[in-house]
């Protein structure tokens, strides 16, 4: 059957022409392809000698000889150079096949078939290049026909999918991929064939024959055309990118892990509470790292015990049976709340798959011996908790929380079915997360222990209950800061002084923690010691300033070798510089109240001003000059004496009551004054109202509040007389004392008081100067004071057997509850104190006590 050459035949690529030569050696017929090949039309070529017309001059002789041989009946094939006719004609090379023929009259002729050698060489080169690319390519190369079946595949493609390259002819996409991946590739091939748009980096997932591992391929697709431009198929270049995909996945996992660790560093440990730190760990891990997680901490750690039972240490390598008691302190889940209960394979209190319910949040439990969790706690190593086919938990990691070589608890990370199981990288990340949380939890434990000790120390140094004082109704409050802050150095004190006077003290050591609490205790003890010396308030603060400066420079006064040798000046200077960070600064206000005169003397060392509210008046900040804080040194302190009205309210406080980061000091002081608008209410109610209206906005610092309502001694409770400096004043003093005690109904104290008054007045006449003053004060005790202008302080001594005197102060010390002497602006005062009778007979003196008088 004859048919025309279809589009896309070989003749579209090879330039073939034909012409015939007559018996005379001239061209008889000239085909159209010859006209196209040589660029000469038929009317120009017919009748011409082909040798003379197309061959170069140097080969024309050989050409005539060859034409003669052909006309003699000999075939000839060879390469012949040619040129186009005319000036500057192009040169070429043609392969000519010359076949002898005969005319109708029997004469010799020839038929010539000419092929352009240049086109053949291009085709050969293209075929060789195509074969090299297709056959030698390290990538899988496949050619799909228009019916989407494989037309050709290279050896690399066959290596991946089995068999020989020719075996893949006629196969379809479904022979290599299944399900949605096959449908996706088929749809893509159809789209490329229809539109001609290429597709690059088409990601496909499947499995090669005989391989159980999922493979990843990247495929580039483009439409292939014939020489005439007709689409004849689709070429595909497939590259196995499994390793690249794995590397990318590992890189993404590494980035995720680094980001997770970075987030853990930022979010875990912001609180110093054990339970909060555990919750912070789970907030980071769920759902980014796992689907379920829980944290168990040792019960002993939570209750504050020093040792953690069941804890693991590489130094001891002690293994205990099972686990000690643990408490579940945190739990988090990224799945539905409606979980199957119990969880098979995820039991916390039984063997895997046992179906025991997990402990509830806050429950105390144990892990049985031999369970993965107990093994993890004993060994300090991560253990895998296997899942169960019946449950939805696929895998679980039991990770011990190790801090400073000690296991403090256990964290469990779980992934549900459908998630990727934990791998080695996940185990390392889980260990790191647990370790970071463990260090934070251990720090929280240490902080809580120190915080509790500081609180115990601080509270032990505060006055127990509500202190009592003559002429004062006192109420006090102390509130520590919240647990997120370290304990501060706030303190207050109420100190009884001779003459029914009272010292009121409020102070604040700058800084926090146990060291601040210890410094507070030392300063409080120093204040009490100085107060018993009955110094003026300014003198007390000056001496206290020296004490505070010495707190930060231990050992700087003398050489370590002893003997009192002083450090060289340069060494002492270096020592002070080295210990500069240890110096403690403190603020303090010290007030002495006299109930007889209702006068209060204040001295201030950098503290907030006292607040006074008199009946019917607004609250007032007393203008007490604020000296430098204690520990700075170099500046004297000033005193301010204020007379307070009966019923007035005095408030001393620390800055935690009126100042915070969110509320400036002026606003806090205004709020305090506003809270004291009704001072006539019971003092306890006033304290509660102050704290309720101010403290609710704070809690960042400790708060100390000391309030006192002024209640002076009644006039009838005071006996005050002045005596001339003469011997008969001794008898007069006894008479006055006897009469005053009788009027008070204290007849049981008359004899003792007369005797002791006589001794003190006699000493004033013998050793003192100026006028003598006798004063009796009755409150909770009886106080007798003898004043004179002399500066010499009395000193108790033991009299020898031969001495006629020197036993008066021994007698005073023996018969009184307390006695002493203090300086006054114009001399001194010697006093003694007797307890008021309670109706019971007085205790008899022992022989030793009586003999000690002589």
CSV table of N, CA and C in Angstrom, one decimal, residues 366-514:
chain,number,residue,atom,x,y,z
A,366,UNK,N,3.9,5.1,94.2
A,366,UNK,CA,5.2,4.4,94.0
A,366,UNK,C,5.2,3.7,92.7
A,367,UNK,N,6.4,3.6,92.1
A,367,UNK,CA,6.6,2.7,91.0
A,367,UNK,C,7.1,1.3,91.5
A,368,UNK,N,6.4,0.3,91.0
A,368,UNK,CA,6.9,-1.1,91.5
A,368,UNK,C,8.2,-1.4,91.0
A,369,UNK,N,8.9,-2.3,91.8
A,369,UNK,CA,10.2,-2.7,91.4
A,369,UNK,C,10.2,-3.5,90.1
A,370,UNK,N,11.2,-3.2,89.2
A,370,UNK,CA,11.2,-3.8,87.9
A,370,UNK,C,10.5,-3.1,86.8
A,371,UNK,N,9.7,-2.1,87.2
A,371,UNK,CA,9.0,-1.3,86.1
A,371,UNK,C,10.0,-0.4,85.5
A,372,UNK,N,9.8,0.0,84.2
A,372,UNK,CA,10.8,0.9,83.6
A,372,UNK,C,11.0,2.2,84.4
A,373,UNK,N,10.0,2.7,85.0
A,373,UNK,CA,10.1,4.0,85.7
A,373,UNK,C,11.0,3.8,86.9
A,374,UNK,N,10.8,2.7,87.7
A,374,UNK,CA,11.6,2.4,88.8
A,374,UNK,C,13.1,2.2,88.4
A,375,UNK,N,13.3,1.5,87.3
A,375,UNK,CA,14.7,1.3,86.8
A,375,UNK,C,15.3,2.7,86.5
A,376,UNK,N,14.5,3.5,85.8
A,376,UNK,CA,15.1,4.8,85.5
A,376,UNK,C,15.5,5.6,86.7
A,377,UNK,N,14.6,5.6,87.7
A,377,UNK,CA,14.9,6.3,89.0
A,377,UNK,C,16.2,5.7,89.7
A,378,UNK,N,16.3,4.4,89.6
A,378,UNK,CA,17.5,3.8,90.3
A,378,UNK,C,18.8,4.0,89.5
A,379,UNK,N,18.7,3.9,88.2
A,379,UNK,CA,20.0,4.0,87.4
A,379,UNK,C,20.3,5.4,86.9
A,380,UNK,N,19.3,6.3,86.9
A,380,UNK,CA,19.6,7.6,86.3
A,380,UNK,C,19.6,7.6,84.8
A,381,UNK,N,19.1,6.6,84.2
A,381,UNK,CA,19.2,6.5,82.7
A,381,UNK,C,17.7,6.5,82.1
A,382,UNK,N,17.6,6.9,80.9
A,382,UNK,CA,16.3,6.9,80.2
A,382,UNK,C,15.9,5.5,79.9
A,383,UNK,N,14.6,5.2,80.1
A,383,UNK,CA,14.1,3.9,79.9
A,383,UNK,C,12.9,4.0,78.9
A,384,UNK,N,12.7,3.1,78.0
A,384,UNK,CA,11.6,3.0,77.1
A,384,UNK,C,10.4,2.3,77.8
A,385,UNK,N,9.3,2.8,77.8
A,385,UNK,CA,8.1,2.2,78.3
A,385,UNK,C,7.3,1.7,77.1
A,386,UNK,N,7.2,0.4,76.8
A,386,UNK,CA,6.5,-0.1,75.6
A,386,UNK,C,5.1,0.3,75.6
A,387,UNK,N,4.5,0.5,74.4
A,387,UNK,CA,3.1,0.7,74.2
A,387,UNK,C,2.3,-0.6,74.2
A,388,UNK,N,1.1,-0.5,73.9
A,388,UNK,CA,0.2,-1.7,73.8
A,388,UNK,C,-0.7,-1.6,72.6
A,389,UNK,N,-0.9,-2.7,71.9
A,389,UNK,CA,-1.7,-2.7,70.7
A,389,UNK,C,-3.1,-2.3,71.0
A,390,UNK,N,-3.6,-2.5,72.2
A,390,UNK,CA,-5.0,-2.1,72.5
A,390,UNK,C,-5.1,-0.6,72.9
A,391,UNK,N,-4.0,0.0,73.2
A,391,UNK,CA,-4.1,1.4,73.6
A,391,UNK,C,-3.8,2.3,72.5
A,392,UNK,N,-3.8,3.6,72.8
A,392,UNK,CA,-3.6,4.6,71.8
A,392,UNK,C,-2.2,5.2,72.0
A,393,UNK,N,-1.4,4.9,73.1
A,393,UNK,CA,-0.1,5.4,73.3
A,393,UNK,C,0.9,4.5,72.6
A,394,UNK,N,1.7,5.1,71.7
A,394,UNK,CA,2.6,4.3,70.9
A,394,UNK,C,3.9,4.1,71.6
A,395,UNK,N,4.5,5.1,72.2
A,395,UNK,CA,5.8,4.9,72.9
A,395,UNK,C,5.9,6.0,74.0
A,396,UNK,N,6.6,5.6,75.0
A,396,UNK,CA,6.8,6.5,76.2
A,396,UNK,C,8.3,6.5,76.6
A,397,UNK,N,8.8,7.6,76.9
A,397,UNK,CA,10.2,7.7,77.5
A,397,UNK,C,10.0,8.1,79.0
A,398,UNK,N,10.6,7.3,79.9
A,398,UNK,CA,10.7,7.6,81.3
A,398,UNK,C,12.1,8.2,81.5
A,399,UNK,N,12.1,9.5,81.8
A,399,UNK,CA,13.4,10.2,81.9
A,399,UNK,C,13.6,10.7,83.3
A,400,UNK,N,14.7,10.2,84.0
A,400,UNK,CA,14.9,10.7,85.3
A,400,UNK,C,15.4,12.2,85.3
A,401,UNK,N,15.0,12.9,86.3
A,401,UNK,CA,15.4,14.3,86.4
A,401,UNK,C,16.6,14.4,87.3
A,402,UNK,N,17.7,14.6,86.7
A,402,UNK,CA,19.0,14.5,87.5
A,402,UNK,C,19.6,15.9,87.6
A,403,UNK,N,19.8,16.3,88.9
A,403,UNK,CA,20.4,17.6,89.2
A,403,UNK,C,21.5,17.4,90.2
A,404,UNK,N,22.7,17.8,89.8
A,404,UNK,CA,23.9,17.7,90.6
A,404,UNK,C,24.1,16.2,91.1
A,405,UNK,N,24.0,15.3,90.2
A,405,UNK,CA,24.2,13.9,90.4
A,405,UNK,C,23.2,13.3,91.3
A,406,UNK,N,22.0,13.9,91.4
A,406,UNK,CA,21.0,13.4,92.3
A,406,UNK,C,19.6,13.4,91.5
A,407,UNK,N,18.9,12.3,91.5
A,407,UNK,CA,17.6,12.2,90.9
A,407,UNK,C,16.6,12.8,91.8
A,408,UNK,N,15.9,13.8,91.3
A,408,UNK,CA,14.9,14.5,92.1
A,408,UNK,C,13.4,14.1,91.6
A,409,UNK,N,13.3,13.4,90.5
A,409,UNK,CA,12.0,13.0,90.1
A,409,UNK,C,12.0,12.4,88.7
A,410,UNK,N,10.9,12.2,88.1
A,410,UNK,CA,10.8,11.5,86.8
A,410,UNK,C,9.8,12.3,85.9
A,411,UNK,N,10.2,12.4,84.7
A,411,UNK,CA,9.2,13.0,83.7
A,411,UNK,C,9.0,12.0,82.6
A,412,UNK,N,7.7,11.8,82.2
A,412,UNK,CA,7.3,10.8,81.2
A,412,UNK,C,6.8,11.6,80.0
A,413,UNK,N,7.4,11.3,78.8
A,413,UNK,CA,7.0,11.8,77.6
A,413,UNK,C,6.3,10.7,76.8
A,414,UNK,N,5.1,10.9,76.2
A,414,UNK,CA,4.4,9.9,75.5
A,414,UNK,C,4.0,10.5,74.1
A,415,UNK,N,4.0,9.6,73.1
A,415,UNK,CA,3.4,9.9,71.8
A,415,UNK,C,2.4,8.9,71.5
A,416,UNK,N,1.3,9.4,70.9
A,416,UNK,CA,0.2,8.5,70.6
A,416,UNK,C,0.4,7.9,69.2
A,417,UNK,N,-0.4,6.9,68.9
A,417,UNK,CA,-0.3,6.2,67.6
A,417,UNK,C,-0.7,7.2,66.5
A,418,UNK,N,0.1,7.2,65.4
A,418,UNK,CA,-0.1,8.1,64.4
A,418,UNK,C,1.1,9.1,64.4
A,419,UNK,N,1.7,9.3,65.5
A,419,UNK,CA,2.9,10.2,65.6
A,419,UNK,C,4.2,9.3,65.4
A,420,UNK,N,5.3,9.9,65.0
A,420,UNK,CA,6.5,9.2,64.8
A,420,UNK,C,7.0,8.7,66.2
A,421,UNK,N,7.5,7.5,66.3
A,421,UNK,CA,8.1,7.0,67.5
A,421,UNK,C,9.3,7.8,67.9
A,422,UNK,N,9.7,7.7,69.2
A,422,UNK,CA,10.9,8.4,69.6
A,422,UNK,C,12.1,7.7,69.0
A,423,UNK,N,13.1,8.6,68.6
A,423,UNK,CA,14.4,8.0,68.1
A,423,UNK,C,15.5,8.5,69.1
A,424,UNK,N,16.7,8.2,68.7
A,424,UNK,CA,17.9,8.5,69.5
A,424,UNK,C,18.0,10.0,69.7
A,425,UNK,N,17.7,10.8,68.7
A,425,UNK,CA,17.8,12.2,68.8
A,425,UNK,C,16.7,12.7,69.8
A,426,UNK,N,15.5,12.1,69.8
A,426,UNK,CA,14.5,12.5,70.7
A,426,UNK,C,14.9,12.1,72.2
A,427,UNK,N,15.5,11.0,72.3
A,427,UNK,CA,16.0,10.6,73.7
A,427,UNK,C,17.0,11.6,74.2
A,428,UNK,N,17.9,12.1,73.4
A,428,UNK,CA,18.9,13.1,73.8
A,428,UNK,C,18.2,14.4,74.2
A,429,UNK,N,17.2,14.8,73.4
A,429,UNK,CA,16.5,16.0,73.7
A,429,UNK,C,15.7,15.9,75.0
A,430,UNK,N,15.0,14.7,75.2
A,430,UNK,CA,14.2,14.5,76.4
A,430,UNK,C,15.1,14.6,77.6
A,431,UNK,N,16.3,14.0,77.5
A,431,UNK,CA,17.3,14.0,78.6
A,431,UNK,C,17.7,15.5,78.9
A,432,UNK,N,17.9,16.3,77.9
A,432,UNK,CA,18.3,17.6,78.1
A,432,UNK,C,17.2,18.5,78.7
A,433,UNK,N,16.0,18.3,78.2
A,433,UNK,CA,14.9,19.0,78.8
A,433,UNK,C,14.7,18.7,80.3
A,434,UNK,N,14.7,17.3,80.6
A,434,UNK,CA,14.6,16.9,82.0
A,434,UNK,C,15.7,17.5,82.9
A,435,UNK,N,16.9,17.5,82.3
A,435,UNK,CA,18.0,18.0,83.1
A,435,UNK,C,17.9,19.5,83.4
A,436,UNK,N,17.5,20.2,82.4
A,436,UNK,CA,17.3,21.7,82.7
A,436,UNK,C,16.2,21.9,83.7
A,437,UNK,N,15.1,21.2,83.6
A,437,UNK,CA,14.0,21.4,84.6
A,437,UNK,C,14.5,20.9,85.9
A,438,UNK,N,15.3,19.8,86.0
A,438,UNK,CA,15.8,19.3,87.3
A,438,UNK,C,16.6,20.3,88.0
A,439,UNK,N,17.5,21.0,87.2
A,439,UNK,CA,18.4,22.0,87.9
A,439,UNK,C,17.5,23.1,88.4
A,440,UNK,N,16.5,23.5,87.7
A,440,UNK,CA,15.6,24.6,88.1
A,440,UNK,C,14.9,24.2,89.3
A,441,UNK,N,14.4,22.9,89.3
A,441,UNK,CA,13.6,22.4,90.5
A,441,UNK,C,14.5,22.3,91.7
A,442,UNK,N,15.8,21.9,91.5
A,442,UNK,CA,16.7,21.8,92.6
A,442,UNK,C,17.0,23.2,93.2
A,443,UNK,N,17.2,24.1,92.3
A,443,UNK,CA,17.4,25.5,92.7
A,443,UNK,C,16.2,26.0,93.5
A,444,UNK,N,15.0,25.7,93.0
A,444,UNK,CA,13.8,26.1,93.7
A,444,UNK,C,13.8,25.4,95.1
A,445,UNK,N,14.2,24.2,95.2
A,445,UNK,CA,14.2,23.5,96.5
A,445,UNK,C,15.2,24.2,97.4
A,446,UNK,N,16.4,24.4,96.9
A,446,UNK,CA,17.4,25.1,97.8
A,446,UNK,C,16.9,26.5,98.2
A,447,UNK,N,16.3,27.2,97.2
A,447,UNK,CA,15.8,28.5,97.6
A,447,UNK,C,14.7,28.4,98.6
A,448,UNK,N,13.8,27.5,98.5
A,448,UNK,CA,12.7,27.4,99.4
A,448,UNK,C,13.2,27.0,100.8
A,449,UNK,N,14.3,26.1,100.8
A,449,UNK,CA,14.9,25.8,102.1
A,449,UNK,C,15.5,27.0,102.8
A,450,UNK,N,16.3,27.8,102.0
A,450,UNK,CA,16.9,29.0,102.5
A,450,UNK,C,15.8,30.0,102.9
A,451,UNK,N,14.8,30.1,102.1
A,451,UNK,CA,13.7,31.1,102.4
A,451,UNK,C,13.0,30.7,103.7
A,452,UNK,N,12.7,29.4,103.9
A,452,UNK,CA,12.1,29.0,105.1
A,452,UNK,C,13.0,29.2,106.3
A,453,UNK,N,14.3,28.9,106.2
A,453,UNK,CA,15.2,29.2,107.3
A,453,UNK,C,15.3,30.7,107.6
A,454,UNK,N,15.3,31.5,106.6
A,454,UNK,CA,15.4,32.9,106.8
A,454,UNK,C,14.1,33.4,107.5
A,455,UNK,N,13.0,32.9,107.1
A,455,UNK,CA,11.7,33.3,107.7
A,455,UNK,C,11.7,32.8,109.2
A,456,UNK,N,12.2,31.6,109.4
A,456,UNK,CA,12.2,31.1,110.8
A,456,UNK,C,13.1,32.0,111.6
A,457,UNK,N,14.3,32.4,111.1
A,457,UNK,CA,15.2,33.2,111.8
A,457,UNK,C,14.6,34.6,112.0
A,458,UNK,N,14.0,35.1,111.0
A,458,UNK,CA,13.5,36.5,111.1
A,458,UNK,C,12.3,36.5,112.1
A,459,UNK,N,11.4,35.6,112.0
A,459,UNK,CA,10.3,35.6,112.9
A,459,UNK,C,10.7,35.3,114.4
A,460,UNK,N,11.8,34.5,114.5
A,460,UNK,CA,12.3,34.2,115.9
A,460,UNK,C,12.8,35.5,116.5
A,461,UNK,N,13.2,36.5,115.7
A,461,UNK,CA,13.8,37.7,116.2
A,461,UNK,C,12.8,38.8,116.4
A,462,UNK,N,11.6,38.6,116.0
A,462,UNK,CA,10.5,39.6,116.2
A,462,UNK,C,9.9,39.4,117.5
A,463,UNK,N,9.3,40.4,118.1
A,463,UNK,CA,8.6,40.3,119.4
A,463,UNK,C,7.5,39.3,119.3
A,464,UNK,N,7.4,38.4,120.2
A,464,UNK,CA,6.3,37.4,120.2
A,464,UNK,C,5.0,38.1,120.6
A,465,UNK,N,3.9,37.8,119.8
A,465,UNK,CA,2.6,38.4,120.2
A,465,UNK,C,2.6,39.9,120.1
A,466,UNK,N,1.7,40.5,120.9
A,466,UNK,CA,1.6,41.9,120.9
A,466,UNK,C,2.3,42.4,122.1
A,467,UNK,N,3.4,43.2,121.9
A,467,UNK,CA,4.2,43.7,123.1
A,467,UNK,C,3.4,44.6,124.0
A,468,UNK,N,3.7,44.7,125.3
A,468,UNK,CA,3.1,45.6,126.2
A,468,UNK,C,4.1,46.6,126.6
A,469,UNK,N,3.5,47.8,126.9
A,469,UNK,CA,4.4,49.0,127.3
A,469,UNK,C,3.5,49.9,128.1
A,470,UNK,N,4.2,50.5,129.1
A,470,UNK,CA,3.5,51.5,130.0
A,470,UNK,C,3.1,52.7,129.2
A,471,UNK,N,1.8,53.0,129.3
A,471,UNK,CA,1.3,54.2,128.6
A,471,UNK,C,1.1,54.1,127.1
A,472,UNK,N,1.1,52.9,126.6
A,472,UNK,CA,1.0,52.7,125.2
A,472,UNK,C,0.1,51.4,124.9
A,473,UNK,N,-0.8,51.6,123.9
A,473,UNK,CA,-1.6,50.5,123.4
A,473,UNK,C,-0.9,50.1,122.1
A,474,UNK,N,-0.4,48.9,121.9
A,474,UNK,CA,0.5,48.6,120.8
A,474,UNK,C,-0.1,47.5,120.0
A,475,UNK,N,0.0,47.6,118.7
A,475,UNK,CA,-0.4,46.6,117.7
A,475,UNK,C,0.6,46.5,116.6
A,476,UNK,N,1.0,45.3,116.1
A,476,UNK,CA,2.0,45.2,115.2
A,476,UNK,C,1.7,44.1,114.1
A,477,UNK,N,2.3,44.3,113.0
A,477,UNK,CA,2.1,43.3,111.9
A,477,UNK,C,3.4,43.1,111.2
A,478,UNK,N,3.6,41.8,110.8
A,478,UNK,CA,4.8,41.5,109.9
A,478,UNK,C,4.3,40.6,108.8
A,479,UNK,N,4.5,41.0,107.6
A,479,UNK,CA,4.1,40.2,106.4
A,479,UNK,C,5.3,40.0,105.5
A,480,UNK,N,5.8,38.7,105.4
A,480,UNK,CA,6.9,38.5,104.4
A,480,UNK,C,6.4,38.7,103.0
A,481,UNK,N,7.4,38.9,102.1
A,481,UNK,CA,7.0,39.1,100.7
A,481,UNK,C,6.6,37.7,100.1
A,482,UNK,N,6.1,37.7,98.9
A,482,UNK,CA,5.6,36.5,98.3
A,482,UNK,C,6.8,35.5,98.1
A,483,UNK,N,6.5,34.3,97.8
A,483,UNK,CA,7.5,33.2,97.7
A,483,UNK,C,8.4,33.4,96.5
A,484,UNK,N,8.0,34.3,95.6
A,484,UNK,CA,8.9,34.5,94.4
A,484,UNK,C,10.0,35.4,94.8
A,485,UNK,N,10.0,36.1,95.9
A,485,UNK,CA,11.1,37.0,96.3
A,485,UNK,C,11.8,36.4,97.6
A,486,UNK,N,13.0,36.7,97.7
A,486,UNK,CA,13.7,36.3,98.9
A,486,UNK,C,13.3,37.1,100.1
A,487,UNK,N,13.5,36.5,101.3
A,487,UNK,CA,13.1,37.1,102.5
A,487,UNK,C,13.9,38.4,102.7
A,488,UNK,N,13.3,39.4,103.2
A,488,UNK,CA,14.0,40.7,103.4
A,488,UNK,C,14.5,40.8,104.8
A,489,UNK,N,15.0,42.0,105.2
A,489,UNK,CA,15.6,42.3,106.5
A,489,UNK,C,14.8,43.2,107.3
A,490,UNK,N,13.5,43.2,107.1
A,490,UNK,CA,12.7,44.1,107.9
A,490,UNK,C,12.6,43.6,109.4
A,491,UNK,N,12.5,44.5,110.3
A,491,UNK,CA,12.3,44.2,111.7
A,491,UNK,C,11.7,45.3,112.5
A,492,UNK,N,11.0,45.0,113.6
A,492,UNK,CA,10.5,46.0,114.5
A,492,UNK,C,10.7,45.5,115.9
A,493,UNK,N,10.7,46.3,116.9
A,493,UNK,CA,10.9,45.9,118.3
A,493,UNK,C,10.3,46.9,119.2
A,494,UNK,N,9.9,46.4,120.4
A,494,UNK,CA,9.4,47.2,121.5
A,494,UNK,C,10.3,46.9,122.7
A,495,UNK,N,11.0,47.9,123.2
A,495,UNK,CA,12.0,47.7,124.3
A,495,UNK,C,11.6,48.5,125.5
A,496,UNK,N,11.4,47.8,126.6
A,496,UNK,CA,11.1,48.5,127.9
A,496,UNK,C,12.3,49.2,128.4
A,497,UNK,N,12.2,50.4,128.8
A,497,UNK,CA,13.4,51.2,129.4
A,497,UNK,C,13.0,51.6,130.8
A,498,UNK,N,14.0,51.9,131.6
A,498,UNK,CA,13.8,52.3,133.0
A,498,UNK,C,12.8,53.5,133.0
A,499,UNK,N,12.1,53.6,134.1
A,499,UNK,CA,11.2,54.7,134.3
A,499,UNK,C,9.9,54.5,133.5
A,500,UNK,N,9.5,53.2,133.2
A,500,UNK,CA,8.3,52.9,132.4
A,500,UNK,C,8.4,53.6,131.0
A,501,UNK,N,9.6,54.0,130.5
A,501,UNK,CA,9.7,54.5,129.2
A,501,UNK,C,9.8,53.3,128.2
A,502,UNK,N,9.5,53.6,126.9
A,502,UNK,CA,9.5,52.5,125.9
A,502,UNK,C,10.3,53.0,124.7
A,503,UNK,N,11.1,52.1,124.1
A,503,UNK,CA,11.8,52.4,122.9
A,503,UNK,C,11.0,51.6,121.8
A,504,UNK,N,10.7,52.4,120.7
A,504,UNK,CA,10.0,51.8,119.6
A,504,UNK,C,11.0,51.8,118.4
A,505,UNK,N,11.2,50.7,117.8
A,505,UNK,CA,12.2,50.6,116.7
A,505,UNK,C,11.6,49.9,115.5
A,506,UNK,N,11.8,50.5,114.3
A,506,UNK,CA,11.5,49.8,113.0
A,506,UNK,C,12.7,50.0,112.1
A,507,UNK,N,13.2,48.9,111.5
A,507,UNK,CA,14.3,49.0,110.6
A,507,UNK,C,14.2,48.1,109.4
A,508,UNK,N,15.1,48.3,108.4
A,508,UNK,CA,15.1,47.5,107.2
A,508,UNK,C,16.5,47.4,106.7
A,509,UNK,N,17.0,46.2,106.6
A,509,UNK,CA,18.3,45.9,106.1
A,509,UNK,C,18.2,45.8,104.5
A,510,UNK,N,19.0,46.6,103.8
A,510,UNK,CA,18.9,46.5,102.4
A,510,UNK,C,19.5,45.2,101.9
A,511,UNK,N,18.8,44.6,100.9
A,511,UNK,CA,19.2,43.3,100.4
A,511,UNK,C,18.2,42.2,100.9
A,512,UNK,N,18.5,41.0,100.4
A,512,UNK,CA,17.5,39.9,100.6
A,512,UNK,C,18.3,38.7,100.9
A,513,UNK,N,17.5,37.7,101.4
A,513,UNK,CA,18.1,36.4,101.6
A,513,UNK,C,18.5,36.1,103.1
A,514,UNK,N,19.1,35.0,103.3
A,514,UNK,CA,19.5,34.6,104.6
A,514,UNK,C,20.5,35.5,105.2
